[in-house]
GROMACS .gro file of C-alpha atoms in nm:
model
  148
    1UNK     CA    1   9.412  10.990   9.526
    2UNK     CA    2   9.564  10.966   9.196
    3UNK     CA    3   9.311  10.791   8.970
    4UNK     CA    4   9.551  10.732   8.706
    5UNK     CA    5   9.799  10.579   8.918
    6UNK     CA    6   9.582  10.315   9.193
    7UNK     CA    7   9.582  10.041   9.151
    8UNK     CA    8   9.927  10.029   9.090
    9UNK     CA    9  10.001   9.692   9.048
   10UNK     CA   10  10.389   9.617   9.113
   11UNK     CA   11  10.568   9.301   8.977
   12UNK     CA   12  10.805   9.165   9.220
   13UNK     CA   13  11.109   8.914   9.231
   14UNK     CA   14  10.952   8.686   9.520
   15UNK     CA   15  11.271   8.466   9.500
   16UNK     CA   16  11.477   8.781   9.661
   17UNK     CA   17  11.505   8.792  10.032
   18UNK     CA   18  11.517   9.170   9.994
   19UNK     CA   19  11.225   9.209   9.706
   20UNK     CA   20  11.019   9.000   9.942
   21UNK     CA   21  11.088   9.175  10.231
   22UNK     CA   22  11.012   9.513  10.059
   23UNK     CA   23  10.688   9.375   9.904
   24UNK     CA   24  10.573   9.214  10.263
   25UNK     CA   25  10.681   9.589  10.433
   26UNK     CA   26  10.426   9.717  10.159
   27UNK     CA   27  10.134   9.495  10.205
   28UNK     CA   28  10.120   9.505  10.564
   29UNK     CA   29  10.061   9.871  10.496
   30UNK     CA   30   9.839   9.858  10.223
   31UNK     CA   31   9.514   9.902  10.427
   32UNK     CA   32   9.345  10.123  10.094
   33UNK     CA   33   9.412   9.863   9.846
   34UNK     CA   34   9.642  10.098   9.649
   35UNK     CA   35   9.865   9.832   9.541
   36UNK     CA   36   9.825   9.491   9.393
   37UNK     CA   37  10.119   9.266   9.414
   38UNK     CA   38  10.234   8.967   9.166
   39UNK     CA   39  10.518   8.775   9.283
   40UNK     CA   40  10.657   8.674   8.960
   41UNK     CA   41  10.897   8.375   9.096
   42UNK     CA   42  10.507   8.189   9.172
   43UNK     CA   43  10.327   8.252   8.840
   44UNK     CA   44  10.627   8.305   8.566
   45UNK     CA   45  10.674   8.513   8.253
   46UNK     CA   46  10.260   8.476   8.203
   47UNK     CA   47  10.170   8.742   8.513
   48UNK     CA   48  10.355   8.994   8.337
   49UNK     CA   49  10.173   9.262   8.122
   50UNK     CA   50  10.178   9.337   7.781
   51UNK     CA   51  10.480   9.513   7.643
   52UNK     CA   52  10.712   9.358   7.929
   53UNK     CA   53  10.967   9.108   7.895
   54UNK     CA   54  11.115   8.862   8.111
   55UNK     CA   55  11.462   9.032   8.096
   56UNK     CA   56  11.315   9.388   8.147
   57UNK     CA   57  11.073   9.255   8.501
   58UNK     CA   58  11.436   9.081   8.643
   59UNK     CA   59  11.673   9.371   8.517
   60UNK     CA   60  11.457   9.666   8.758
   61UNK     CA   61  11.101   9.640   8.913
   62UNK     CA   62  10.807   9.712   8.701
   63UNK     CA   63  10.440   9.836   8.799
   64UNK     CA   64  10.138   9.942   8.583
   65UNK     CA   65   9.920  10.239   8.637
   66UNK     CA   66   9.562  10.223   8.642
   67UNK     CA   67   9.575  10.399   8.360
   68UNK     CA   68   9.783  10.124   8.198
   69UNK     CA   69  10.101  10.287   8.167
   70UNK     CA   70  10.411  10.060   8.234
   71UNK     CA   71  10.670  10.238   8.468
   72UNK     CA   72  10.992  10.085   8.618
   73UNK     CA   73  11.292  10.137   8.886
   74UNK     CA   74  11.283  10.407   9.164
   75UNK     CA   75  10.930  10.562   9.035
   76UNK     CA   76  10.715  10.192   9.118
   77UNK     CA   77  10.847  10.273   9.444
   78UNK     CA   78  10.770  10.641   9.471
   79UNK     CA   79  10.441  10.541   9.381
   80UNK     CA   80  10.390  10.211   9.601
   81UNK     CA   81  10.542  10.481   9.937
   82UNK     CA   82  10.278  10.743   9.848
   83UNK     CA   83  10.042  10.441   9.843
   84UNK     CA   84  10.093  10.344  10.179
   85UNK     CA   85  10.103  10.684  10.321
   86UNK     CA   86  10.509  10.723  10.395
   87UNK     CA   87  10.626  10.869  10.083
   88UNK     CA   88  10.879  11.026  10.344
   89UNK     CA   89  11.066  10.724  10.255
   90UNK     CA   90  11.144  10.760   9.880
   91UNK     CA   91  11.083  11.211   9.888
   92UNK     CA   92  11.452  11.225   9.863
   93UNK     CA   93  11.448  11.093   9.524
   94UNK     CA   94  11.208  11.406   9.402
   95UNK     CA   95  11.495  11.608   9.460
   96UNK     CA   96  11.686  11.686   9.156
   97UNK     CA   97  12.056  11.570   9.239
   98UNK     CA   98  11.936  11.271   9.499
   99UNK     CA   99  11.672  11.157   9.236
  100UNK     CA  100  11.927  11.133   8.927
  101UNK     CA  101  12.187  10.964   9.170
  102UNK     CA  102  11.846  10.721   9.274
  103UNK     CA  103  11.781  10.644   8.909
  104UNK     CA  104  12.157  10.625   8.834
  105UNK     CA  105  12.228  10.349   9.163
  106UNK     CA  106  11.871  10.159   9.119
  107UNK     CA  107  11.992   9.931   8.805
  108UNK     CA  108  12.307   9.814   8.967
  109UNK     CA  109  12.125   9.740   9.332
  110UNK     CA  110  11.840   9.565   9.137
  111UNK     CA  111  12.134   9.395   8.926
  112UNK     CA  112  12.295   9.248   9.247
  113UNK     CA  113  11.961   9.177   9.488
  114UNK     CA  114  12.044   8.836   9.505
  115UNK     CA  115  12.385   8.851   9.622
  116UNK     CA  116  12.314   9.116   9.919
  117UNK     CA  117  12.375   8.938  10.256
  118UNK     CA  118  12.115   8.848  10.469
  119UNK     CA  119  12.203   9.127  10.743
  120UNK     CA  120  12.132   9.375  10.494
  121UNK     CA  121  11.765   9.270  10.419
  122UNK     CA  122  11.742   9.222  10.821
  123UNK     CA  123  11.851   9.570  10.914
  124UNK     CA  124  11.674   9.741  10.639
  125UNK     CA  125  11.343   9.587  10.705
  126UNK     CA  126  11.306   9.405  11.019
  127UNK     CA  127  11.198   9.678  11.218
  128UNK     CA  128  10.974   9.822  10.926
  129UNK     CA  129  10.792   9.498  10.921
  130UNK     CA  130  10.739   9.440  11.286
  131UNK     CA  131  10.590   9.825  11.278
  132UNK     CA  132  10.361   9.768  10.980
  133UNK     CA  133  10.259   9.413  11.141
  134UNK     CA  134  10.159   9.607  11.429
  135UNK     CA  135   9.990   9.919  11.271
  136UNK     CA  136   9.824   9.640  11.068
  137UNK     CA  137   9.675   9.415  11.408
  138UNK     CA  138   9.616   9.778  11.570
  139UNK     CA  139   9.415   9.873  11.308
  140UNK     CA  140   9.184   9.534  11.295
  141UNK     CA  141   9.103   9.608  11.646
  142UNK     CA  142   8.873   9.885  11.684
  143UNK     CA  143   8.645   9.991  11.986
  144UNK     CA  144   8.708   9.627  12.100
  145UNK     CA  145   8.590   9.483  11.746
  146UNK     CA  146   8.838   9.308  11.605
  147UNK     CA  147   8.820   9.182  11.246
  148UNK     CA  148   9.071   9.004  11.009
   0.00000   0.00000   0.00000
């Protein structure tokens, strides 16, 4: 585990269909407590941490380290994938080419969120949150113990 990294807490745009869906994908996975989640369209400007504005948490994602550092775009969810144990997801964006193009695409996908259809947010996460929902039930029901 990366002691300087977990917790990583991530600050989210609850008011997108496609944040949200990401963020529930996450926490249904998040069985080691890696990740701490503040949905910023609940508790405002005042959930966000020092040195972040406003503009800055709506214009790309934002997370802080344990160690306090503040890091933004395509890393928060580098580290949030590694969290959960399918970094498979975001590796591509380690590579040199794919991970400039990644950081180079993020800003204008995080600029437009809110105007993605519905379909989109459906086919990119439905399935991904119906197999995390069941990893997550499997996993409460051990040696016919189940706990919640």
């Amino acid at each position: 585990m990366n002691a300087h990294v977990y917790p990583l807490t991530i600050y989210y745009d609850g008011a997108c269909r496609l944040c949200d869906a990401e963020m529930t994908n996450l926490k249904l996975r998040n069985f080691d407590n890696k990740l701490r989640f503040v949905n910023l369209s609940e508790v405002g400007a005042s959930g966000l941490p020092e040195g972040v504005s406003w503009q800055m948490a709506m214009s790309l994602i934002q997370a802080r380290r344990a160690d306090g550092q503040i890091v933004s775009g395509v890393e928060v969810f580098r580290w949030a994938y590694e969290a959960v144990g399918i970094m498979w997801v975001t590796r591509w964006t380690t590579l040199p080419v794919l991970g400039r193009l990644a950081d180079a695409v993020y800003p204008w996908i995080a600029r437009n969120r809110r105007h993605f259809p519905s379909f989109i947010t459906k086919i990119l996460f439905e399935k991904a949150i119906r197999q995390a929902a069941q990893k997550a039930a499997e996993r409460r029901c051990v040696d016919d113990a189940c706990s919640l």
